[in-house]
Coordinates of C-alpha atoms in Angstrom, one line a residue:
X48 CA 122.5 69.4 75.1
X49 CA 119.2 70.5 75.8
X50 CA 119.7 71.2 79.7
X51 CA 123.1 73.1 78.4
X52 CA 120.6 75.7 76.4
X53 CA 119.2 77.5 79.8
X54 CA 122.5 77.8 81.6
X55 CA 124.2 79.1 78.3
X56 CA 121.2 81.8 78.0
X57 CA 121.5 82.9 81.5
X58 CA 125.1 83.1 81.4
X59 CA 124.3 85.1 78.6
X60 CA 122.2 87.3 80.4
X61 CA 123.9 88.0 83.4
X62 CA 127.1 88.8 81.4
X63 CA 124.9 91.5 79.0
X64 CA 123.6 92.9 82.8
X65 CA 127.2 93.5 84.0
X66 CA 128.2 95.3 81.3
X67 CA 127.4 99.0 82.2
X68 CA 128.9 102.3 83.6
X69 CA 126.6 104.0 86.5
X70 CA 127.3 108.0 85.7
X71 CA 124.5 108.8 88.3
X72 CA 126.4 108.2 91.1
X73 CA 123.5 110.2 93.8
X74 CA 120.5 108.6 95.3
X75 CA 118.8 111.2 93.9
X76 CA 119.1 109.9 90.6
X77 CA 117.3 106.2 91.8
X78 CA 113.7 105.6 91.6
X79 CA 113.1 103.2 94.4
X80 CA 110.0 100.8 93.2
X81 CA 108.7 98.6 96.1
X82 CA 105.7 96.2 96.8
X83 CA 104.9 92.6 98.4
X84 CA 106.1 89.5 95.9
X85 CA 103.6 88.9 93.6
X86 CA 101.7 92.1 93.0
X87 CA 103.2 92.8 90.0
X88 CA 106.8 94.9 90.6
X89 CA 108.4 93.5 87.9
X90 CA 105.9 94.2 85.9
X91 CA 105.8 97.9 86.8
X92 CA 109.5 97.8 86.7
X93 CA 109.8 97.1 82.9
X94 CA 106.5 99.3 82.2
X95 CA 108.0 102.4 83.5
X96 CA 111.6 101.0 81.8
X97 CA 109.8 100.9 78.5
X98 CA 112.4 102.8 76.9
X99 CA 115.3 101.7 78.4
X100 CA 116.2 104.9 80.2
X101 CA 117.4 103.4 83.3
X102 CA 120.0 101.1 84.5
X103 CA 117.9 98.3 86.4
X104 CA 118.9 96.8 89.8
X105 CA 116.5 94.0 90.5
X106 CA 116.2 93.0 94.6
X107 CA 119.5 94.4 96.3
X108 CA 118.1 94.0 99.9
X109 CA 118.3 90.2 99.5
X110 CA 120.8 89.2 102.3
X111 CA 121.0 85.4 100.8
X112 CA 121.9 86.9 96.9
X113 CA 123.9 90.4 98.0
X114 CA 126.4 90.1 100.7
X115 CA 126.7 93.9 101.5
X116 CA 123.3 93.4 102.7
X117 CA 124.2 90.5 104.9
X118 CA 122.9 92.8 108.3
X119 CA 119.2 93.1 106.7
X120 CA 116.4 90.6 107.8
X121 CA 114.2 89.5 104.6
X122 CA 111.8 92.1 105.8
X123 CA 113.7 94.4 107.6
X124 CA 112.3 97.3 109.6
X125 CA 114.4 100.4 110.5
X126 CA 113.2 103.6 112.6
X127 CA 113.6 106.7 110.4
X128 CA 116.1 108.0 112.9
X129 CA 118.1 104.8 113.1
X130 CA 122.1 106.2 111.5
X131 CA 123.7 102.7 112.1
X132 CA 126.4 102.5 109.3
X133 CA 126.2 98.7 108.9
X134 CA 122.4 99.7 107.3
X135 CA 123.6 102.8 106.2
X136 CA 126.8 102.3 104.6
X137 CA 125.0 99.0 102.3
X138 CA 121.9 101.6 101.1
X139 CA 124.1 104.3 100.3
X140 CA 126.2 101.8 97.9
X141 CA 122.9 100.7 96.8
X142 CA 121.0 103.5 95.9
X143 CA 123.6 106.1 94.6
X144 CA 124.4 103.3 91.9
X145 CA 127.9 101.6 93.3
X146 CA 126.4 98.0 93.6
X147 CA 127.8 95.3 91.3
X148 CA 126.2 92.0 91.1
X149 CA 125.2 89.2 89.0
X150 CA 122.0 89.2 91.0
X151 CA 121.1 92.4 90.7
X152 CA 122.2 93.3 87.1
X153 CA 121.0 90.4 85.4
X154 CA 118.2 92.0 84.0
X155 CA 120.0 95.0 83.4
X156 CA 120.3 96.7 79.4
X157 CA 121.1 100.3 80.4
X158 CA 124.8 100.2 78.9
X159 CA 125.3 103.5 79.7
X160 CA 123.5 104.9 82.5
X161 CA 122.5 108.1 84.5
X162 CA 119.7 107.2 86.2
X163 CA 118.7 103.8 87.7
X164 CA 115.1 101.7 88.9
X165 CA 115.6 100.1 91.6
X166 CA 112.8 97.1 92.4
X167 CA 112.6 95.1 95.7
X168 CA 109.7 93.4 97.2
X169 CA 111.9 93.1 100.4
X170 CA 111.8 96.7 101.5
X171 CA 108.0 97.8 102.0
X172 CA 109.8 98.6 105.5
X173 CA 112.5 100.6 104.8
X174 CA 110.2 103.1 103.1
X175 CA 109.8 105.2 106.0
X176 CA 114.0 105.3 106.8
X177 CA 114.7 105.6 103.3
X178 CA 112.7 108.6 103.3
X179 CA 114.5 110.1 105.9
X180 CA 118.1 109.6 105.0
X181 CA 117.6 109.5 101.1
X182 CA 115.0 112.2 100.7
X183 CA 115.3 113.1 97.1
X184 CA 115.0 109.8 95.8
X185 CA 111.3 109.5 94.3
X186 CA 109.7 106.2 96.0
X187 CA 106.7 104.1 94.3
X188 CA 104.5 101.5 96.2
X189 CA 102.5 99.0 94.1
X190 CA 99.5 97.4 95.6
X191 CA 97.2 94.5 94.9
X192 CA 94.8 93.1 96.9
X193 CA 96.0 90.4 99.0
X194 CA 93.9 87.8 98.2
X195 CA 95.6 87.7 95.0
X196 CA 99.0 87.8 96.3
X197 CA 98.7 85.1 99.2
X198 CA 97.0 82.9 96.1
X199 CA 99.8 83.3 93.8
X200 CA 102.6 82.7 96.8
X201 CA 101.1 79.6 98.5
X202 CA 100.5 78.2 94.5
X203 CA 104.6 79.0 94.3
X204 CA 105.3 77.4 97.5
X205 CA 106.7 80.4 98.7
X206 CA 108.8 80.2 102.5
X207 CA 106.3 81.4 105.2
X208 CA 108.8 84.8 106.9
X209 CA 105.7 86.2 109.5
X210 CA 107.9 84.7 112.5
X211 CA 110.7 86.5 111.3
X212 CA 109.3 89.4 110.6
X213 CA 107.7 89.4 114.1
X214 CA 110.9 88.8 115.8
X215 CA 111.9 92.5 115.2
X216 CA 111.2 94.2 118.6
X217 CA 110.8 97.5 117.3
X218 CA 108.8 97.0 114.6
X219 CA 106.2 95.5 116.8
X220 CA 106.5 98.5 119.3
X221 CA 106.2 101.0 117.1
X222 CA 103.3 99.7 114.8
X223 CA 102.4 96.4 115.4
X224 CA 101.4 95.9 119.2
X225 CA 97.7 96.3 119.0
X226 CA 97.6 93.5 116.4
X227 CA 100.2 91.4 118.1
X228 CA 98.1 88.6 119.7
X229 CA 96.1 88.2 116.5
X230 CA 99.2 88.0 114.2
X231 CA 100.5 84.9 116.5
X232 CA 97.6 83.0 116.7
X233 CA 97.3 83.1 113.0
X234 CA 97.6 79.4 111.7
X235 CA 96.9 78.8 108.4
X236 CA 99.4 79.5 105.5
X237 CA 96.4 81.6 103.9
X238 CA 96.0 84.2 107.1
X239 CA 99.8 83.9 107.5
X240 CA 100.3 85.6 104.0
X241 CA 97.5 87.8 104.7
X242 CA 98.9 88.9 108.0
X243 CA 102.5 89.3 106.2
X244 CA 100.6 91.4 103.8
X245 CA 98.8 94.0 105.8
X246 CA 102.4 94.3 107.7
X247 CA 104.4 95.4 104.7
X248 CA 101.5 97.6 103.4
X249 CA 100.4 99.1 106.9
X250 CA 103.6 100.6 107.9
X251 CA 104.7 102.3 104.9
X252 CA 101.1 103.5 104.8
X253 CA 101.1 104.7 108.0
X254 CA 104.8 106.5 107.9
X255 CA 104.8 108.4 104.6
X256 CA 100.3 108.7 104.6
X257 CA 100.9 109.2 100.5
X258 CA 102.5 112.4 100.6
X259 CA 106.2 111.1 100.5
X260 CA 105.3 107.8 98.2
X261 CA 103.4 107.3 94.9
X262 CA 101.4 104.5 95.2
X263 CA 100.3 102.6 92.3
X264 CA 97.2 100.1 92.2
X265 CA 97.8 96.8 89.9
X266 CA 94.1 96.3 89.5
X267 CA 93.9 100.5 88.0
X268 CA 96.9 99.7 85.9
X269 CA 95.0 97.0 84.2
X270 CA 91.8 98.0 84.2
X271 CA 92.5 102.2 83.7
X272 CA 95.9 102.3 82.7
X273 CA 95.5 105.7 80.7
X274 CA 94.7 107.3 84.5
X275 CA 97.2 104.9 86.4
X276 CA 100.0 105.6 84.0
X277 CA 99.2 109.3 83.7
X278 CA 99.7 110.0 87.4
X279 CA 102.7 107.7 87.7
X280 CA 104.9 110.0 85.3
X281 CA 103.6 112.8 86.4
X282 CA 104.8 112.2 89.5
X283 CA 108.3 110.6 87.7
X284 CA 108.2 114.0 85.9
X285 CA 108.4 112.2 82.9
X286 CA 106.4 112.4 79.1
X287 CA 105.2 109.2 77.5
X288 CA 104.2 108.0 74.3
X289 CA 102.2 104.9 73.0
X290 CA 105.0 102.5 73.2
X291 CA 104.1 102.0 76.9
X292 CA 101.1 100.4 76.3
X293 CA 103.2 97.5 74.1
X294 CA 105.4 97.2 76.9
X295 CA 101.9 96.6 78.8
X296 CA 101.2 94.0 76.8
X297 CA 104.3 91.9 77.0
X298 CA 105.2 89.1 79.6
X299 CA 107.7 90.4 82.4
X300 CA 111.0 89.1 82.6
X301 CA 109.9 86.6 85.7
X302 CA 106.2 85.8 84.9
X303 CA 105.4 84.9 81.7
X304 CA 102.2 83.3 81.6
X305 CA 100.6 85.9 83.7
X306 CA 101.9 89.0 82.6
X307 CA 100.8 88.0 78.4
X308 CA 97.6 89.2 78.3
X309 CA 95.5 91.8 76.3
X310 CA 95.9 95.1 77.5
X311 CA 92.7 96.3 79.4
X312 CA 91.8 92.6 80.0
X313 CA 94.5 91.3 82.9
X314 CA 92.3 89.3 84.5
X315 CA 92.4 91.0 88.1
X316 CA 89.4 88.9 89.6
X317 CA 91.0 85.5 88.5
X318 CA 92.0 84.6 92.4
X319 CA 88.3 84.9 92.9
X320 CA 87.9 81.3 91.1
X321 CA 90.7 79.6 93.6
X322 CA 90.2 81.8 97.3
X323 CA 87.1 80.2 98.8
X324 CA 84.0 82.2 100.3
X325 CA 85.6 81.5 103.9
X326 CA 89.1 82.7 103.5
X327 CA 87.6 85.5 101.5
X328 CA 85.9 86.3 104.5
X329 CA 89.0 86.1 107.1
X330 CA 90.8 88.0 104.4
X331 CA 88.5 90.7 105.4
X332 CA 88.5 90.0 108.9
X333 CA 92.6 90.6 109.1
X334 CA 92.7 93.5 106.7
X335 CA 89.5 95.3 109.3
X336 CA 92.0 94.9 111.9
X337 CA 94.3 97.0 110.4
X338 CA 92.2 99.6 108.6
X339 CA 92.9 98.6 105.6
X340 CA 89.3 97.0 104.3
X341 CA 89.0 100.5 103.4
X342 CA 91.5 99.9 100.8
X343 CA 90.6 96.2 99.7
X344 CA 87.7 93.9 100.3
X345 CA 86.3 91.3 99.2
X346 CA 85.9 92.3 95.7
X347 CA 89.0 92.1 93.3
X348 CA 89.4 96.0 93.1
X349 CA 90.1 98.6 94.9
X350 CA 87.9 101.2 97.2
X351 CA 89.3 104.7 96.0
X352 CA 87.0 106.7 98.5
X353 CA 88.2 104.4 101.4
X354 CA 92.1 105.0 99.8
X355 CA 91.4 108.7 100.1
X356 CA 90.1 108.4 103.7
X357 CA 93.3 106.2 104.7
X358 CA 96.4 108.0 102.9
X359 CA 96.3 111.6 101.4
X360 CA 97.3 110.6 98.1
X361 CA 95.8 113.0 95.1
X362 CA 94.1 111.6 92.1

């Protein structure tokens, strides 16, 4: 009876996320949330959904759980310029709100909706095409530093992708070749998850340089939320009131444990205790390669002067 009580509640809950009608039917009308898995996306996702305002479409460009997106790699890279309907035709159904599925409206409780969030931690590198062929939609990019990510993925056991990602030819032409050599020698499941980190973070980085994507710090939102919330709606174009600071304060819907914690005191520095002087150090060594130890170093937060210097983003 007891193992019956789960499958009866997520029954429960995928049937209460199907039940909706999408009156938004524009990409325009999508916020597109993105960011590596485990930084916190789901978290953001239900922050910025405090009110329910928006019908919410957890992780369409998961080829294994939405079959429209059967063509898309688990980190799949597309040129701006790249029209190819069998990536086209999926995004469009995506984003101008004509997907239906039990995976991606289970956490759904917009009845009703005219606008929709849209979270995946699959599509850091379709920033740059979605920017081109969906221009109005308003894009967010979360970040947390990677030594907090890789810890939280290897303690999940999560499946090692680099080789995958690596195997797309263009990506590696247009962004990746002066790191290439580094990124296969890369052994360890630590500086495999680092190198997979600085991928998905370097290129949308690099394409949109801040001007075409808000990006959002983790590490801010816990430790300065008043500022990290205040630009994120302004950019949303959006008021908000003190009921997004309980939302703060709740667990997500997928993390529980880590998300309950007192606002202002999310303990941002915990993977400091678990990733060891060394690794810290290679983290630092991989992230120089790419630029981005101006970003993130070995400290748990972020540099804001080296942000500046990388992306023109205003704060």
């Amino acid at each position: 009876m007891t193992e019956l009580i789960p499958r009866v509640l997520l029954a429960g809950e995928r049937f209460l996320g199907s039940m909706y009608v999408d009156l938004g039917r524009d990409a325009g009308r999508s916020i597109f949330l993105a960011g590596s898995g485990r930084s916190g996306t789901t978290w953001l996702s239900e922050i910025i959904n405090y009110r329910n305002e928006y019908r919410y479409v957890f992780e369409p460009f998961y080829p294994e759980k939405v079959g429209i997106c059967k063509n898309f790699r688990r980190k799949q890279y597309l040129r701006p310029d790249d029209t190819r309907e069998e990536y086209l035709e999926p995004a469009r159904t995506i984003l101008s709100g004509g997907l239906r599925n039990t995976w991606s409206d289970h956490l759904n409780r917009k009845h009703v909706a005219r606008r929709r969030l849209i979270k995946d931690i699959r599509a850091n590198l379709l920033l740059g095409w979605m920017r081109a062929n969906f221009p109005r939609m308003p894009q967010i990019l979360l970040l947390r530093h990677p030594c907090a990510v890789t810890n939280s993925r290897l303690k999940l056991g999560w499946r090692d992708i680099l080789d995958d990602t690596m195997e797309q030819e263009e990506l590696v032409e247009d962004f990746l070749g002066p790191f290439e050599q580094e990124i296969r020698k890369a052994k360890t499941p630590f500086e495999r998850s680092v190198f997979l980190w600085c991928i998905e973070n370097y290129v949308p980085l690099r394409q949109l340089q801040g001007n075409s994507v808000h990006i959002v710090f983790y590490e801010l939102l816990c430790t300065q939320p008043e500022n990290e919330l205040g630009r994120l709606f302004t950019y949303l174009e959006k008021d908000f009131d003190g009921g997004v600071y309980s939302a703060m304060k709740r667990p997500s819907s997928l993390s529980r444990r880590e998300s309950a914690v007192v606002l202002g005191k999310r303990p941002v520095d915990s993977w400091t205790r678990a990733v060891g002087g060394a690794e810290r150090e290679r983290a630092a060594e991989i992230l120089a390669l790419f630029g981005l130890d101006r970003i993130y170093g070995e400290g748990p937060l972020p540099d804001l002067d080296g942000v500046r210097s990388l992306v023109k983003i205003r704060r």
